[in-house]
mmCIF file of C-alpha atoms in Angstrom:
data_model
loop_
_atom_site.group_PDB
_atom_site.id
_atom_site.type_symbol
_atom_site.label_atom_id
_atom_site.label_comp_id
_atom_site.label_asym_id
_atom_site.label_seq_id
_atom_site.Cartn_x
_atom_site.Cartn_y
_atom_site.Cartn_z
ATOM 1 C CA GLU A 174 -0.252 0.193 -0.205
ATOM 2 C CA VAL A 175 1.424 3.147 -0.878
ATOM 3 C CA GLN A 176 1.591 5.719 1.772
ATOM 4 C CA VAL A 177 2.761 9.772 2.653
ATOM 5 C CA VAL A 178 3.406 11.239 5.266
ATOM 6 C CA GLU A 179 4.242 14.524 6.050
ATOM 7 C CA SER A 180 6.130 15.910 9.169
ATOM 8 C CA GLY A 181 7.912 19.332 10.694
ATOM 9 C CA GLY A 182 4.983 21.633 10.534
ATOM 10 C CA SER A 183 5.205 24.017 13.520
ATOM 11 C CA VAL A 184 4.554 27.674 14.659
ATOM 12 C CA VAL A 185 7.094 29.383 13.538
ATOM 13 C CA GLN A 186 8.145 33.434 13.554
ATOM 14 C CA PRO A 187 8.453 35.643 10.359
ATOM 15 C CA GLY A 188 11.735 35.634 8.816
ATOM 16 C CA ARG A 189 12.989 32.019 9.674
ATOM 17 C CA SER A 190 13.387 29.026 8.263
ATOM 18 C CA LEU A 191 11.470 25.564 8.763
ATOM 19 C CA ARG A 192 11.800 22.089 6.896
ATOM 20 C CA LEU A 193 9.650 19.619 6.158
ATOM 21 C CA ALA A 194 9.946 16.172 5.806
ATOM 22 C CA CYS A 195 8.002 13.347 3.488
ATOM 23 C CA SER A 196 8.207 10.275 4.672
ATOM 24 C CA ALA A 197 7.002 7.689 1.807
ATOM 25 C CA SER A 198 6.438 3.554 1.765
ATOM 26 C CA GLY A 199 5.067 0.760 -0.583
ATOM 27 C CA PHE A 200 6.571 1.648 -4.023
ATOM 28 C CA ASN A 201 10.321 2.187 -5.013
ATOM 29 C CA PHE A 202 10.644 5.696 -4.205
ATOM 30 C CA GLY A 203 13.831 6.323 -6.140
ATOM 31 C CA THR A 204 12.328 6.179 -9.586
ATOM 32 C CA TYR A 205 9.595 8.707 -8.692
ATOM 33 C CA ALA A 206 9.352 12.220 -8.662
ATOM 34 C CA MET A 207 7.888 13.695 -5.406
ATOM 35 C CA SER A 208 5.568 16.956 -5.273
ATOM 36 C CA TRP A 209 4.684 19.238 -2.572
ATOM 37 C CA ILE A 210 1.209 21.565 -2.679
ATOM 38 C CA ARG A 211 0.267 23.909 0.083
ATOM 39 C CA GLN A 212 -3.399 25.159 1.057
ATOM 40 C CA ALA A 213 -3.793 27.945 3.069
ATOM 41 C CA PRO A 214 -6.596 28.206 5.931
ATOM 42 C CA GLY A 215 -9.716 28.138 3.972
ATOM 43 C CA LYS A 216 -8.649 28.702 0.682
ATOM 44 C CA GLY A 217 -7.851 26.871 -2.279
ATOM 45 C CA LEU A 218 -4.690 24.448 -3.712
ATOM 46 C CA GLU A 219 -1.548 26.023 -4.701
ATOM 47 C CA TRP A 220 1.446 23.670 -6.390
ATOM 48 C CA LEU A 221 4.891 24.347 -4.691
ATOM 49 C CA GLY A 222 6.875 22.207 -6.826
ATOM 50 C CA PHE A 223 8.160 19.564 -7.127
ATOM 51 C CA ILE A 224 11.943 17.394 -7.428
ATOM 52 C CA ARG A 225 12.499 14.328 -10.290
ATOM 53 C CA SER A 226 13.538 11.209 -9.326
ATOM 54 C CA LYS A 227 17.388 10.273 -9.638
ATOM 55 C CA THR A 228 17.248 9.400 -13.224
ATOM 56 C CA TRP A 229 16.099 12.546 -14.344
ATOM 57 C CA GLY A 230 18.855 14.032 -12.565
ATOM 58 C CA GLU A 231 16.651 15.051 -8.926
ATOM 59 C CA THR A 232 15.946 18.225 -11.145
ATOM 60 C CA THR A 233 13.443 20.902 -9.659
ATOM 61 C CA GLU A 234 10.420 23.145 -10.644
ATOM 62 C CA TYR A 235 8.998 25.467 -8.246
ATOM 63 C CA ALA A 236 6.264 27.789 -8.057
ATOM 64 C CA ALA A 237 7.108 31.832 -8.731
ATOM 65 C CA SER A 238 6.160 32.425 -5.624
ATOM 66 C CA VAL A 239 8.082 30.595 -3.072
ATOM 67 C CA ARG A 240 11.094 29.982 -6.120
ATOM 68 C CA GLY A 241 14.639 30.785 -4.523
ATOM 69 C CA ARG A 242 12.783 30.879 -0.685
ATOM 70 C CA PHE A 243 11.863 27.165 -0.889
ATOM 71 C CA THR A 244 14.423 24.353 -1.971
ATOM 72 C CA VAL A 245 12.710 20.490 -2.471
ATOM 73 C CA SER A 246 15.108 17.714 -1.962
ATOM 74 C CA ARG A 247 15.368 14.287 -1.668
ATOM 75 C CA ASP A 248 17.125 11.430 0.109
ATOM 76 C CA ASP A 249 16.714 7.839 -1.311
ATOM 77 C CA SER A 250 18.650 6.063 0.814
ATOM 78 C CA LYS A 251 15.371 6.352 3.154
ATOM 79 C CA SER A 252 12.919 7.522 1.200
ATOM 80 C CA LEU A 253 12.337 10.600 2.465
ATOM 81 C CA ALA A 254 11.768 14.277 0.439
ATOM 82 C CA PHE A 255 12.074 17.359 2.168
ATOM 83 C CA LEU A 256 11.005 21.238 1.936
ATOM 84 C CA GLU A 257 13.431 23.305 3.067
ATOM 85 C CA MET A 258 11.770 27.141 3.512
ATOM 86 C CA ASN A 259 13.360 30.118 4.591
ATOM 87 C CA SER A 260 12.779 33.649 5.278
ATOM 88 C CA LEU A 261 8.997 32.528 6.016
ATOM 89 C CA LYS A 262 6.546 35.161 5.897
ATOM 90 C CA THR A 263 3.062 34.678 7.159
ATOM 91 C CA GLU A 264 1.285 34.043 4.216
ATOM 92 C CA ASP A 265 2.831 30.961 4.009
ATOM 93 C CA THR A 266 0.970 29.800 6.741
ATOM 94 C CA GLY A 267 -0.941 26.627 5.670
ATOM 95 C CA ILE A 268 -1.394 23.201 5.148
ATOM 96 C CA TYR A 269 1.564 21.574 2.908
ATOM 97 C CA PHE A 270 1.116 18.375 1.730
ATOM 98 C CA CYS A 271 3.595 16.168 -0.107
ATOM 99 C CA ALA A 272 2.771 13.809 -3.326
ATOM 100 C CA ARG A 273 4.228 11.117 -5.216
ATOM 101 C CA TYR A 274 4.275 12.304 -8.557
ATOM 102 C CA SER A 275 4.121 9.883 -11.332
ATOM 103 C CA GLY A 276 4.790 12.438 -13.846
ATOM 104 C CA PHE A 277 2.556 14.819 -16.319
ATOM 105 C CA GLY A 278 -0.377 15.728 -13.985
ATOM 106 C CA LEU A 279 -0.712 12.534 -11.786
ATOM 107 C CA ILE A 280 -0.193 13.618 -8.531
ATOM 108 C CA ASP A 281 -1.267 10.565 -7.077
ATOM 109 C CA TYR A 282 -1.266 9.895 -3.673
ATOM 110 C CA TRP A 283 -0.570 12.099 -1.065
ATOM 111 C CA GLY A 284 -0.595 12.724 2.429
ATOM 112 C CA GLN A 285 -2.865 13.934 5.285
ATOM 113 C CA GLY A 286 -0.432 17.669 5.136
ATOM 114 C CA THR A 287 1.386 19.066 8.342
ATOM 115 C CA LEU A 288 -0.030 22.614 8.876
ATOM 116 C CA VAL A 289 2.823 25.339 9.001
ATOM 117 C CA THR A 290 1.566 28.283 10.924
ATOM 118 C CA VAL A 291 3.936 31.879 10.521
ATOM 119 C CA SER A 292 3.144 33.960 13.187
ATOM 120 C CA SER A 293 4.819 36.326 15.594
ATOM 121 C CA ASP B 146 0.977 32.230 -15.048
ATOM 122 C CA ILE B 147 -1.571 30.129 -16.557
ATOM 123 C CA VAL B 148 -5.131 30.700 -15.153
ATOM 124 C CA MET B 149 -7.109 27.948 -14.105
ATOM 125 C CA THR B 150 -10.845 29.310 -13.708
ATOM 126 C CA GLN B 151 -13.985 26.648 -12.898
ATOM 127 C CA THR B 152 -17.282 27.618 -13.125
ATOM 128 C CA PRO B 153 -19.506 27.808 -11.213
ATOM 129 C CA LEU B 154 -17.813 28.197 -7.885
ATOM 130 C CA SER B 155 -20.753 26.092 -5.759
ATOM 131 C CA LEU B 156 -22.560 23.901 -6.576
ATOM 132 C CA SER B 157 -25.781 22.209 -4.790
ATOM 133 C CA VAL B 158 -27.811 19.386 -6.626
ATOM 134 C CA THR B 159 -30.572 16.529 -5.680
ATOM 135 C CA LEU B 160 -28.906 12.948 -5.285
ATOM 136 C CA GLY B 161 -29.062 10.594 -8.183
ATOM 137 C CA GLN B 162 -28.736 13.704 -10.527
ATOM 138 C CA PRO B 163 -26.090 15.057 -12.891
ATOM 139 C CA ALA B 164 -23.546 17.491 -12.424
ATOM 140 C CA SER B 165 -20.967 19.255 -14.231
ATOM 141 C CA ILE B 166 -17.844 21.653 -13.356
ATOM 142 C CA SER B 167 -16.333 23.774 -16.171
ATOM 143 C CA CYS B 168 -12.691 24.455 -15.873
ATOM 144 C CA ARG B 169 -11.138 26.924 -18.702
ATOM 145 C CA SER B 170 -7.647 27.790 -19.091
ATOM 146 C CA SER B 171 -6.029 31.589 -20.349
ATOM 147 C CA GLN B 172 -3.801 29.228 -22.750
ATOM 148 C CA ARG B 173 -4.060 26.122 -24.425
ATOM 149 C CA LEU B 174 -2.924 23.056 -22.898
ATOM 150 C CA VAL B 175 -1.953 20.978 -25.650
ATOM 151 C CA TYR B 176 2.084 20.070 -24.439
ATOM 152 C CA THR B 177 4.608 19.801 -27.160
ATOM 153 C CA ASP B 178 3.900 15.590 -27.468
ATOM 154 C CA GLY B 179 0.211 16.018 -28.510
ATOM 155 C CA ASN B 180 -0.761 15.059 -25.110
ATOM 156 C CA THR B 181 -3.471 17.818 -22.552
ATOM 157 C CA TYR B 182 -2.324 17.172 -19.400
ATOM 158 C CA LEU B 183 -5.451 18.500 -17.681
ATOM 159 C CA SER B 184 -6.663 16.634 -14.091
ATOM 160 C CA TRP B 185 -8.982 16.511 -11.951
ATOM 161 C CA PHE B 186 -9.119 16.599 -7.938
ATOM 162 C CA LEU B 187 -11.499 15.981 -5.385
ATOM 163 C CA GLN B 188 -11.074 16.819 -1.515
ATOM 164 C CA ARG B 189 -13.745 16.057 0.803
ATOM 165 C CA PRO B 190 -14.308 17.724 3.763
ATOM 166 C CA GLY B 191 -11.099 17.093 6.467
ATOM 167 C CA GLN B 192 -9.540 15.226 4.038
ATOM 168 C CA PRO B 193 -5.805 15.931 1.489
ATOM 169 C CA PRO B 194 -6.992 15.690 -2.107
ATOM 170 C CA ARG B 195 -7.007 12.746 -4.226
ATOM 171 C CA LEU B 196 -6.559 12.454 -7.961
ATOM 172 C CA LEU B 197 -9.925 11.786 -10.247
ATOM 173 C CA ILE B 198 -9.064 12.043 -13.498
ATOM 174 C CA HIS B 199 -5.756 12.620 -15.709
ATOM 175 C CA LYS B 200 -4.657 13.857 -19.439
ATOM 176 C CA ILE B 201 -8.674 15.392 -19.557
ATOM 177 C CA SER B 202 -10.357 12.136 -18.919
ATOM 178 C CA ASN B 203 -8.688 9.347 -17.979
ATOM 179 C CA LEU B 204 -10.010 7.880 -14.894
ATOM 180 C CA PHE B 205 -7.697 7.036 -11.658
ATOM 181 C CA SER B 206 -7.085 3.808 -10.137
ATOM 182 C CA GLY B 207 -10.915 3.435 -8.453
ATOM 183 C CA VAL B 208 -12.402 5.931 -9.338
ATOM 184 C CA PRO B 209 -15.868 5.151 -10.086
ATOM 185 C CA ASP B 210 -16.698 5.288 -13.648
ATOM 186 C CA ARG B 211 -19.663 7.710 -12.636
ATOM 187 C CA PHE B 212 -17.281 10.283 -13.260
ATOM 188 C CA SER B 213 -15.888 11.413 -16.610
ATOM 189 C CA GLY B 214 -13.773 13.900 -18.154
ATOM 190 C CA SER B 215 -13.982 15.543 -21.627
ATOM 191 C CA GLY B 216 -12.691 18.925 -23.510
ATOM 192 C CA ALA B 217 -9.863 19.941 -25.326
ATOM 193 C CA GLY B 218 -7.783 23.247 -26.167
ATOM 194 C CA THR B 219 -8.898 25.512 -23.449
ATOM 195 C CA ASP B 220 -12.098 24.513 -22.144
ATOM 196 C CA PHE B 221 -11.922 21.444 -19.946
ATOM 197 C CA THR B 222 -15.682 19.591 -18.156
ATOM 198 C CA LEU B 223 -15.982 16.612 -15.396
ATOM 199 C CA LYS B 224 -19.123 15.438 -14.988
ATOM 200 C CA ILE B 225 -20.889 13.155 -12.497
ATOM 201 C CA SER B 226 -23.489 11.504 -13.797
ATOM 202 C CA SER B 227 -25.164 10.292 -10.745
ATOM 203 C CA VAL B 228 -24.349 12.443 -7.597
ATOM 204 C CA GLU B 229 -24.141 10.477 -4.680
ATOM 205 C CA THR B 230 -23.148 11.735 -0.765
ATOM 206 C CA GLU B 231 -19.683 10.938 -1.343
ATOM 207 C CA ASP B 232 -19.276 13.244 -3.922
ATOM 208 C CA VAL B 233 -19.460 16.283 -1.560
ATOM 209 C CA GLY B 234 -16.113 18.306 -1.459
ATOM 210 C CA VAL B 235 -14.258 20.624 -3.603
ATOM 211 C CA TYR B 236 -13.391 20.042 -7.226
ATOM 212 C CA TYR B 237 -10.175 21.440 -8.879
ATOM 213 C CA CYS B 238 -8.769 21.267 -11.902
ATOM 214 C CA MET B 239 -5.269 21.499 -12.389
ATOM 215 C CA GLN B 240 -2.650 21.913 -15.406
ATOM 216 C CA ALA B 241 0.871 20.058 -15.111
ATOM 217 C CA THR B 242 1.565 21.549 -19.026
ATOM 218 C CA HIS B 243 3.240 24.754 -18.181
ATOM 219 C CA PHE B 244 5.540 25.408 -15.894
ATOM 220 C CA PRO B 245 4.462 26.322 -13.054
ATOM 221 C CA TYR B 246 1.367 23.789 -12.211
ATOM 222 C CA THR B 247 -1.727 25.705 -11.628
ATOM 223 C CA PHE B 248 -5.339 24.322 -10.016
ATOM 224 C CA GLY B 249 -8.617 26.279 -10.460
ATOM 225 C CA GLN B 250 -9.697 27.853 -7.510
ATOM 226 C CA GLY B 251 -12.302 25.422 -6.909
ATOM 227 C CA THR B 252 -15.974 24.316 -6.738
ATOM 228 C CA LYS B 253 -17.864 22.950 -3.350
ATOM 229 C CA LEU B 254 -20.279 20.397 -4.089
ATOM 230 C CA GLU B 255 -23.055 20.094 -1.705
ATOM 231 C CA ILE B 256 -26.213 17.490 -1.469
ATOM 232 C CA LYS B 257 -29.266 19.721 -2.044
#
């Protein structure tokens, strides 16, 4: 059974950094891209970015709103993906979802999400 | 960025009746390989989104066949042939043809 579990969400002050982790199981992690999507309170979904598999050079893509501040990485030996978030702003508050990405719109298995609150 | 516009933003449907949601993109979504990467997701209350349809009309594994997708170019439609209680939630379209990927604003479906 495919499972994706996010962790690391917390309350953090504006301007600080936070790293989220995404643990995956039930599939060959190293052969899939992993994506991050967030949802501000009471709002819709916002695609943040993804990291391709090693086969595709572990290259990344990002939304303009987070490019340069957020970094997606992965550790295939531990079936983990990460979202490093720097210079956090209050508008970064929301639930952060990690999901397996099978390519071309197939965001097929999602975690339950982890809550990030940016507040002083 | 490509803007995805969904209509209506909310929908109230009687059980057993059909439902239809429209999604329009600000640019054509045909990729260089000839495919169109338009997906639909459903987010039930308190749950993460789940994939329903990809590449306009391909049902994801386990999705009931009362769901169907259609469209081309910039105009796409999600249809539910006979709404059931478990279909309540917010539906999102998403384009994965152009970076950055973008979602529609969501359509909330409730039972009348």
